mmCIF file of C-alpha atoms in Angstrom:
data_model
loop_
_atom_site.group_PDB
_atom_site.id
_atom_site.type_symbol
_atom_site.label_atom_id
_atom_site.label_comp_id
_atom_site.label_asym_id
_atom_site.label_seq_id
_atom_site.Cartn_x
_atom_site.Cartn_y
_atom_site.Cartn_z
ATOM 1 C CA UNK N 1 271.881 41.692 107.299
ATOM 2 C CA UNK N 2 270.136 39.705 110.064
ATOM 3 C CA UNK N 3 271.748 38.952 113.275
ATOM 4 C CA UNK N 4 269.812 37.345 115.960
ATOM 5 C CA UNK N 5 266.596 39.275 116.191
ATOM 6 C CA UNK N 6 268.105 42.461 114.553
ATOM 7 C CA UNK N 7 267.754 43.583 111.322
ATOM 8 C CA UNK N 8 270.010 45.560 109.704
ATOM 9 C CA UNK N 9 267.986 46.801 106.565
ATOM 10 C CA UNK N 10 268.702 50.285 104.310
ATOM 11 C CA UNK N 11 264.955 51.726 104.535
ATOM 12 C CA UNK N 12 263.275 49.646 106.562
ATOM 13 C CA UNK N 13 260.592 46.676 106.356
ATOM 14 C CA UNK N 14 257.096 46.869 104.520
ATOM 15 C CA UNK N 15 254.730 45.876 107.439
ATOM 16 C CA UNK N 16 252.401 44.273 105.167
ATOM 17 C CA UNK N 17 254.769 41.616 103.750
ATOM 18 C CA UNK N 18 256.989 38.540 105.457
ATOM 19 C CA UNK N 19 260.109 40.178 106.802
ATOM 20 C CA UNK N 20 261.991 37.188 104.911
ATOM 21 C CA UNK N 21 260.263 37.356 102.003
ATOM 22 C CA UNK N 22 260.674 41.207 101.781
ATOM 23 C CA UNK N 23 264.641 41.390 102.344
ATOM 24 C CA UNK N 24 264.764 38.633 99.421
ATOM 25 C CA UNK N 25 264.000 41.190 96.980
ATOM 26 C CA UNK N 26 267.483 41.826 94.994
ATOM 27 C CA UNK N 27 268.846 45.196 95.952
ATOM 28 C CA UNK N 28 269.142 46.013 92.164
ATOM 29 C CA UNK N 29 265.254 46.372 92.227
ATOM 30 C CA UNK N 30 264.195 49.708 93.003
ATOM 31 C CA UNK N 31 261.188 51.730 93.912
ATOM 32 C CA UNK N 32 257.893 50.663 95.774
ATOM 33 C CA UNK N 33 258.335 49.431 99.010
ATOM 34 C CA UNK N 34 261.553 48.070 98.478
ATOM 35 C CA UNK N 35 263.523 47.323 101.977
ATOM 36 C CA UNK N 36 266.090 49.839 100.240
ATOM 37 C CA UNK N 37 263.618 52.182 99.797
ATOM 38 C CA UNK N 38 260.354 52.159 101.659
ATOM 39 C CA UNK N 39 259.677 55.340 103.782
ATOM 40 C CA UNK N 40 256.349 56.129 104.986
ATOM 41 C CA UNK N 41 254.622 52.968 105.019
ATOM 42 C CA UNK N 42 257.651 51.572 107.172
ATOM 43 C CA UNK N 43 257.674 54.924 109.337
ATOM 44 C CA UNK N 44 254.353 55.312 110.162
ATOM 45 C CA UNK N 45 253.852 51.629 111.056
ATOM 46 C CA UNK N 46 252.848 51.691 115.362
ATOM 47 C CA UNK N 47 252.638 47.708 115.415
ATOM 48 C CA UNK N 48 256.015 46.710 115.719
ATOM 49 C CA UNK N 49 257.821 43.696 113.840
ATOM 50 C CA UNK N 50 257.284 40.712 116.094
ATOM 51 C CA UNK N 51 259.903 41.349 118.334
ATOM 52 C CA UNK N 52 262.353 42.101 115.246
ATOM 53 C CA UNK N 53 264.804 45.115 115.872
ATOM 54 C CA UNK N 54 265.102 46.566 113.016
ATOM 55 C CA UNK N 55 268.100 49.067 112.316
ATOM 56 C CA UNK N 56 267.844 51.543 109.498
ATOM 57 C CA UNK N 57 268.541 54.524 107.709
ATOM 58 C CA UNK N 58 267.747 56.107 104.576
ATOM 59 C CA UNK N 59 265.623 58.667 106.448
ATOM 60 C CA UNK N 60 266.883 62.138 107.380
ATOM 61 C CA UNK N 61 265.977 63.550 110.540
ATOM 62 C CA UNK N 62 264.005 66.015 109.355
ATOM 63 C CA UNK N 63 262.355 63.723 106.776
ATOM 64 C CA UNK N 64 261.513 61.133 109.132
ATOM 65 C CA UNK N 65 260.205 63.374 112.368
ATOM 66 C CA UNK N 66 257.809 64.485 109.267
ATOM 67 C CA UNK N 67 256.641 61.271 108.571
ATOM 68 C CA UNK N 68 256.898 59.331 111.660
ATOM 69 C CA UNK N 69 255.640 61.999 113.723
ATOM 70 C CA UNK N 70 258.744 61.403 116.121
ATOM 71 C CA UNK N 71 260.336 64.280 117.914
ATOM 72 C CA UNK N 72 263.647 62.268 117.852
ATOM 73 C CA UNK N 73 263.980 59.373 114.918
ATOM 74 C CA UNK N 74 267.124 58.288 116.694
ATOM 75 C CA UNK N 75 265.207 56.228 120.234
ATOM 76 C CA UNK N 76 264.070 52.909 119.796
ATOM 77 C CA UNK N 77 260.421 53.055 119.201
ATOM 78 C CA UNK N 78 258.048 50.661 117.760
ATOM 79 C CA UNK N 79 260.559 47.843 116.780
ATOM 80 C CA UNK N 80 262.589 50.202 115.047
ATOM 81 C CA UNK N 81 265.706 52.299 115.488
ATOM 82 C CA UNK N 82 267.303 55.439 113.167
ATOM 83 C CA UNK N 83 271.176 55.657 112.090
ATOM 84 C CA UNK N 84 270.027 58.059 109.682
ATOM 85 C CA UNK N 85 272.282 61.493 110.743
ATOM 86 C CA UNK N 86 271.470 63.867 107.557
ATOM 87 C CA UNK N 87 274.781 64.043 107.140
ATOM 88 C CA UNK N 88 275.185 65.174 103.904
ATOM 89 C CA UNK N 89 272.872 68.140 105.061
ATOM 90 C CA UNK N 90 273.147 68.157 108.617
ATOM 91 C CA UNK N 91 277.341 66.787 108.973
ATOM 92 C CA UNK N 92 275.548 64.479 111.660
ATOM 93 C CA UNK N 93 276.992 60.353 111.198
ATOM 94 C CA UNK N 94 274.727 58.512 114.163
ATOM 95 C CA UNK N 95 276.597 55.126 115.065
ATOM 96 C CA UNK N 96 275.202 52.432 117.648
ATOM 97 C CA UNK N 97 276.311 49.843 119.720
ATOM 98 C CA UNK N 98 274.019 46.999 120.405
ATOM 99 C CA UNK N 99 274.624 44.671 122.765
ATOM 100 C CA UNK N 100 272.498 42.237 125.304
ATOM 101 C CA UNK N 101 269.306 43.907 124.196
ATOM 102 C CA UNK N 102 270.234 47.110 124.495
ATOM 103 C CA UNK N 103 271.548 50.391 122.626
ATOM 104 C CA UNK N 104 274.056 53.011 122.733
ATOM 105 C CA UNK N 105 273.974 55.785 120.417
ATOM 106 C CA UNK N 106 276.961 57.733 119.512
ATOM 107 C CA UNK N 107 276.823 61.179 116.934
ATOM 108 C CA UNK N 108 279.679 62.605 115.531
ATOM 109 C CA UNK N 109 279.671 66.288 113.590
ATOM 110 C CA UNK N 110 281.859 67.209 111.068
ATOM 111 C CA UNK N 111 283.540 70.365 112.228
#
């Protein structure tokens, strides 16, 4: 989904590709670097994405401070922001609220 200048995307964007283009792919498609899909190529990516927010998950915690090299995936660095809680390992569900250019996170635990 894209609102304004956020994107709203299950993994994230390939940095090499037109963000349009790239979120055209059907979501039946899988594997690669798939918006759906794509990991590291997306999480290690430092240049941004033109001023693009882009809103994601698919990326435990744990997963993505491995590949990102971010102590905390969920602050909004380089373009990009993590709703990914690890809740299926971690109980986490990470929620935000985005309004006038800026975010509010909100975690919930199960328990």
């Amino acid at each position: 989904m894209w609102i304004g200048n956020t994107i709203f995307v299950h993994g994230g964007l390939d940095p090499a590709a037109d963000p349009a283009t790239h979120l055209a792919a059907p979501y039946s498609q899988f594997g690669g670097n798939h918006w759906a899909w794509i990991n590291e190529p997306f999480l290690k990516w430092r240049g941004g994405f033109n001023g693009l927010m882009v809103v994601h998950g698919h990326t435990p915690p744990a997963k993505h401070r491995q590949m990102s090299g971010y102590s905390d995936p969920h602050v909004f660095q380089h373009d990009r922001l993590s709703l990914d809680g690890g809740s299926s390992v971690t109980g986490i569900v990470a929620a935000a609220q985005i309004e006038d250019g800026r975010y509010r996170l909100f975690m919930a635990r199960s328990g």
